[in-house]
Tab-separated table of C-alpha atoms in Angstrom:
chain	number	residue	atom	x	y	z
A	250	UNK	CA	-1.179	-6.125	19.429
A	251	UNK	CA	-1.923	-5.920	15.372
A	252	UNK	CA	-5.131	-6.612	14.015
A	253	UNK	CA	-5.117	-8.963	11.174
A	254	UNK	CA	-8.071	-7.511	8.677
A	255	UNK	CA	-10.018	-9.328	6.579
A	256	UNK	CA	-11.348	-7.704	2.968
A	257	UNK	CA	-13.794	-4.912	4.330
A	258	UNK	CA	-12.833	-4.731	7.785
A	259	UNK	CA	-12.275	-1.211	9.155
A	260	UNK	CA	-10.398	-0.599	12.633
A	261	UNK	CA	-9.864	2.621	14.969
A	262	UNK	CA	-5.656	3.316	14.806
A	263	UNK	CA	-6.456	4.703	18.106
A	264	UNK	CA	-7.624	1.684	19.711
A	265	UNK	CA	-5.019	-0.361	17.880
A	266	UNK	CA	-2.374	2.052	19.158
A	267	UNK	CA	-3.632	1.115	22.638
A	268	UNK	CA	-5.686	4.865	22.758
A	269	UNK	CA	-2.158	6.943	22.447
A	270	UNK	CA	-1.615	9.323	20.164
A	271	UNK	CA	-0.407	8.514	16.482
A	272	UNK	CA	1.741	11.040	14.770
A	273	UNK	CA	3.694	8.973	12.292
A	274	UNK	CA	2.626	5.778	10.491
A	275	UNK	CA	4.405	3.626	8.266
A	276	UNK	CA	2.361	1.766	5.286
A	277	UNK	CA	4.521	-1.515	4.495
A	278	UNK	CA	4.246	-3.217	1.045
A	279	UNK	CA	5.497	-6.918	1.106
A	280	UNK	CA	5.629	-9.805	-1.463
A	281	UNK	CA	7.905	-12.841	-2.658
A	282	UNK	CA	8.150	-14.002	-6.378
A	283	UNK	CA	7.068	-17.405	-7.010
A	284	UNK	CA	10.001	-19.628	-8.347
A	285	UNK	CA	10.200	-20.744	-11.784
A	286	UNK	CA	11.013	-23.840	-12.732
A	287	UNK	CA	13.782	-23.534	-15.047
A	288	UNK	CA	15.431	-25.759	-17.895
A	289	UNK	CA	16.701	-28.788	-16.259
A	290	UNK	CA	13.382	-29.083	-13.808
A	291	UNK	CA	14.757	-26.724	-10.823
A	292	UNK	CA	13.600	-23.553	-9.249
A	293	UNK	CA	14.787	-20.577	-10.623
A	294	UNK	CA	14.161	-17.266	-8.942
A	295	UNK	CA	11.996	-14.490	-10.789
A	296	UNK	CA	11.902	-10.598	-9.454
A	297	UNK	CA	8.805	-9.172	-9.469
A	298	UNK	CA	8.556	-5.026	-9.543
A	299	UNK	CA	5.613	-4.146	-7.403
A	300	UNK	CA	4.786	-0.124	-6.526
A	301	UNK	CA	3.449	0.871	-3.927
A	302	UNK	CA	1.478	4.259	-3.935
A	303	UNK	CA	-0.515	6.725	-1.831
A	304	UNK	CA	-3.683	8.928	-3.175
A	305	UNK	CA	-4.548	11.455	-0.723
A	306	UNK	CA	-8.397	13.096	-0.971
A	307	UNK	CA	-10.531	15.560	0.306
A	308	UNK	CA	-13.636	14.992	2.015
A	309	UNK	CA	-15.517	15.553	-1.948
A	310	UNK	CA	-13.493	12.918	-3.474
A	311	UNK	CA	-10.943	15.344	-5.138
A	312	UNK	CA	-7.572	13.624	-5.395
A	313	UNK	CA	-5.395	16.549	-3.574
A	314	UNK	CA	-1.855	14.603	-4.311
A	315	UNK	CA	-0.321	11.324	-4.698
A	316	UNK	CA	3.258	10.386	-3.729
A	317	UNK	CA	4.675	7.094	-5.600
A	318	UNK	CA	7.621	6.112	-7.277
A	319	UNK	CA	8.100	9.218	-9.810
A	320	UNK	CA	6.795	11.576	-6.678
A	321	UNK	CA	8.522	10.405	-3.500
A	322	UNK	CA	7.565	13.351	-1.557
A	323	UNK	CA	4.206	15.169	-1.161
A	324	UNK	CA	3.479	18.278	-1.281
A	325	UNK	CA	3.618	19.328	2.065
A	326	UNK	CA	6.297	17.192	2.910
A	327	UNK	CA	4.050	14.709	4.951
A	328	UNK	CA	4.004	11.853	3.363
A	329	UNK	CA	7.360	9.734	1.698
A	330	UNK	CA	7.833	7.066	-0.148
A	331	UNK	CA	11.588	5.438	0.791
A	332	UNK	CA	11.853	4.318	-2.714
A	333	UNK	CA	11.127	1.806	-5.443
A	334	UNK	CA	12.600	-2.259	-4.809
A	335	UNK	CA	12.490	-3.640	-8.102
A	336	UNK	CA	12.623	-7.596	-7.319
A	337	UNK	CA	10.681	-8.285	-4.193
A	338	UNK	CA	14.119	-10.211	-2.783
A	339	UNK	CA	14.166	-10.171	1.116
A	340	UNK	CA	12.310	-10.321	4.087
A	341	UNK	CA	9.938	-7.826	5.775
A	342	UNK	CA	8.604	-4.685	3.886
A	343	UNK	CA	10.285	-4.251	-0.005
A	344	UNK	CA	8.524	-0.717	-0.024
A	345	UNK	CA	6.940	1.829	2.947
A	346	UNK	CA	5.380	5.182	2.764
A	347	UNK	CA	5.815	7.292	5.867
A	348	UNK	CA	3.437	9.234	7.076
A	349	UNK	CA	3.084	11.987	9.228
A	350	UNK	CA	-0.261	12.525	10.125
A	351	UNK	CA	0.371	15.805	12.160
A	352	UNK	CA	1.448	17.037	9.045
A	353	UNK	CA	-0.796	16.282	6.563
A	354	UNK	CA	-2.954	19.075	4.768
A	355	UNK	CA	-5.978	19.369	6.388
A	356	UNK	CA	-8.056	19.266	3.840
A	357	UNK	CA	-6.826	15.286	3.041
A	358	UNK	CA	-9.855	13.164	4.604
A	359	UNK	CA	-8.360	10.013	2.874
A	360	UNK	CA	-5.078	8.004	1.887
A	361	UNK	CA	-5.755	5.475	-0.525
A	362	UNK	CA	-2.870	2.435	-0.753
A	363	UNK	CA	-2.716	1.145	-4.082
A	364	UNK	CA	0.249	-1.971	-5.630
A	365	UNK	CA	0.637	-2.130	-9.331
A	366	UNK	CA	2.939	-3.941	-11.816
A	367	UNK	CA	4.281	-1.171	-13.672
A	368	UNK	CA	6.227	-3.867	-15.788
A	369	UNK	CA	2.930	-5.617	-16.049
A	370	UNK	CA	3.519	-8.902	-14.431
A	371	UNK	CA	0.253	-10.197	-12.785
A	372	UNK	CA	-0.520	-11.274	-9.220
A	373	UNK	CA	0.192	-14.719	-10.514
A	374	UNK	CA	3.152	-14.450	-10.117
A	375	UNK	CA	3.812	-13.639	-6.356
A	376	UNK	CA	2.609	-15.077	-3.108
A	377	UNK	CA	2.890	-13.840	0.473
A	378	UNK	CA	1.705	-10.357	0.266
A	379	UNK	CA	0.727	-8.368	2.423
A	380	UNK	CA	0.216	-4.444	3.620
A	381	UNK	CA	1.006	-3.345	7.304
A	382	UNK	CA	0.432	-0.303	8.976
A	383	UNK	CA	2.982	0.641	11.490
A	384	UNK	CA	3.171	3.093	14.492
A	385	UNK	CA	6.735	4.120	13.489
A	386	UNK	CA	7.471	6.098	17.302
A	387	UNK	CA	6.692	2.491	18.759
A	388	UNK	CA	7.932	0.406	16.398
A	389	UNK	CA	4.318	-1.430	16.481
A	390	UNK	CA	2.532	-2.837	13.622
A	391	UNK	CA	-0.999	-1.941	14.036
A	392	UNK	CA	-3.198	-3.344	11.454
A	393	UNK	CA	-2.061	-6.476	8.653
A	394	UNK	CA	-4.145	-7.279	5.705
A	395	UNK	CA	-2.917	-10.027	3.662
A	396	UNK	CA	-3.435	-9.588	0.339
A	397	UNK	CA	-5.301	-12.664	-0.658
A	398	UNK	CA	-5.759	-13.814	-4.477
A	399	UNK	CA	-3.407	-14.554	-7.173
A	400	UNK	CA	-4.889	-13.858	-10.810
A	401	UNK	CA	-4.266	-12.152	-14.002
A	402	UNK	CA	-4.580	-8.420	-12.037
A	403	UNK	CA	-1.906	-6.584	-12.220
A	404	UNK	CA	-2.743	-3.933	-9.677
A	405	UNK	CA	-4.605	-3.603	-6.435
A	406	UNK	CA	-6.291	-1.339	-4.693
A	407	UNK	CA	-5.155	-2.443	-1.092
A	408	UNK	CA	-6.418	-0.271	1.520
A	409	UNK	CA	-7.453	3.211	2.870
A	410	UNK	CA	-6.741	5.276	6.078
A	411	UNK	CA	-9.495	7.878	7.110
A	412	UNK	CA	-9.356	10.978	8.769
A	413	UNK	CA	-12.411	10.876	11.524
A	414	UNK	CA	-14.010	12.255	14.347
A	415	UNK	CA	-12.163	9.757	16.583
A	416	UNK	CA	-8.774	10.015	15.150
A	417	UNK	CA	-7.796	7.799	12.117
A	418	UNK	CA	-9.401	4.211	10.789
A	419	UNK	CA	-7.648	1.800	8.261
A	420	UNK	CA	-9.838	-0.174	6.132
A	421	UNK	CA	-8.906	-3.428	4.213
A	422	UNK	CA	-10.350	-3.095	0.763
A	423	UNK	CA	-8.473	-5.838	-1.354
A	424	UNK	CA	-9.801	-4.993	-4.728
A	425	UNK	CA	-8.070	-6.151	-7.547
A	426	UNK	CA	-7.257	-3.936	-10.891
A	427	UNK	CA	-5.664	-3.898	-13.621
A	428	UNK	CA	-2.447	-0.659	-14.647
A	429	UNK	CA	0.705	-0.199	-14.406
A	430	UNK	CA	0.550	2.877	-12.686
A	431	UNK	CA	-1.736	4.281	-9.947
A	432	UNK	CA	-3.281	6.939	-12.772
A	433	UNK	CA	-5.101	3.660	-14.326
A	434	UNK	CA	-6.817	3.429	-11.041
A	435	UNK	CA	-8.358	6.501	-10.220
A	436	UNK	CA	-11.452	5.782	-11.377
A	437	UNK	CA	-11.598	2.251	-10.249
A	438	UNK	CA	-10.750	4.002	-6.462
A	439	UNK	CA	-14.253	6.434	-6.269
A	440	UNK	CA	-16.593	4.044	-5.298
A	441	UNK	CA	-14.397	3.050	-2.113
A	442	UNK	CA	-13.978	6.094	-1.231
């Protein structure tokens, strides 16, 4: 069963996983475009390009590496972006970051989630969105944090998964930022850490 998190909640994968063993997790990114109204006083549809990025740290704080839309791979091959949906058309996830968490460097304590406009469109401008965090062998979605508040943000630092003593934790965070790429946020990402 998924647990729907609110802004600051924090929940054990292993208990949401039912106390099995996670090895690969999927981090969903989803979102609709408001409608426009157009010329004649109908709704016209918009796209809205939304990226979805991981920042992986150590246990000091150190970014380590980062996989996103320019980097769809990291280093050591653990974590993947399946690429870059440009409109936000469709149902479900438009983006997802694969994990394996068997695979990850050791020495990464912390993934960071992060959505930014890198056309610059603000928050405004979508509704319905939302980050997941799937077990990807099941098929089960874990945790769901919806991400509330539209505004004139165009980025958001959505939520982190952490590396602990009994197994891995996913925390809602929900804060909003402004960027167009995850760079801009870096320093807007330390005190969650």
């Amino acid at each position: 069963m998924s647990v729907s998190l609110r802004k600051g909640e924090t929940v054990s994968l292993q208990k949401a996983a039912g106390g099995g063993s996670l090895s690969v997790v999927r981090m969903g990114l989803g979102w609709d475009a408001i409608k426009k109204r157009g010329l004649f006083g109908g709704m016209k549809d918009q796209s809205v390009d939304l990226d979805a990025s991981c920042l992986m740290f150590d246990g000091g704080g150190q970014l380590v590496d980062q996989v996103w839309f320019r980097q769809l791979k990291s280093r050591d091959g653990a974590v993947r972006h399946t690429g870059d949906n440009l409109t936000g058309a469709g149902d479900g996830d438009d983006e997802s970051i694969l994990v394996d968490l068997s695979g990850l460097t050791p020495a990464v304590q912390q993934m960071v989630f992060v959505v930014n406009s890198f056309t610059g469109q603000n928050f405004s401008q979508i509704q319905n969105a939302f980050c997941r965090l799937v077990d990807e062998r099941a098929g089960r979605e874990l945790a769901r944090y919806e991400l509330s508040g539209s505004g004139t943000h165009t980025a958001q630092i959505m939520s982190k998964v952490t590396r602990g003593g009994d197994g891995w934790a996913m925390t809602a965070i929900g804060a909003p930022a402004s960027g167009r790429t995850f760079n801009d946020l870096i320093p807007l990402i330390s005190p969650h850490l």
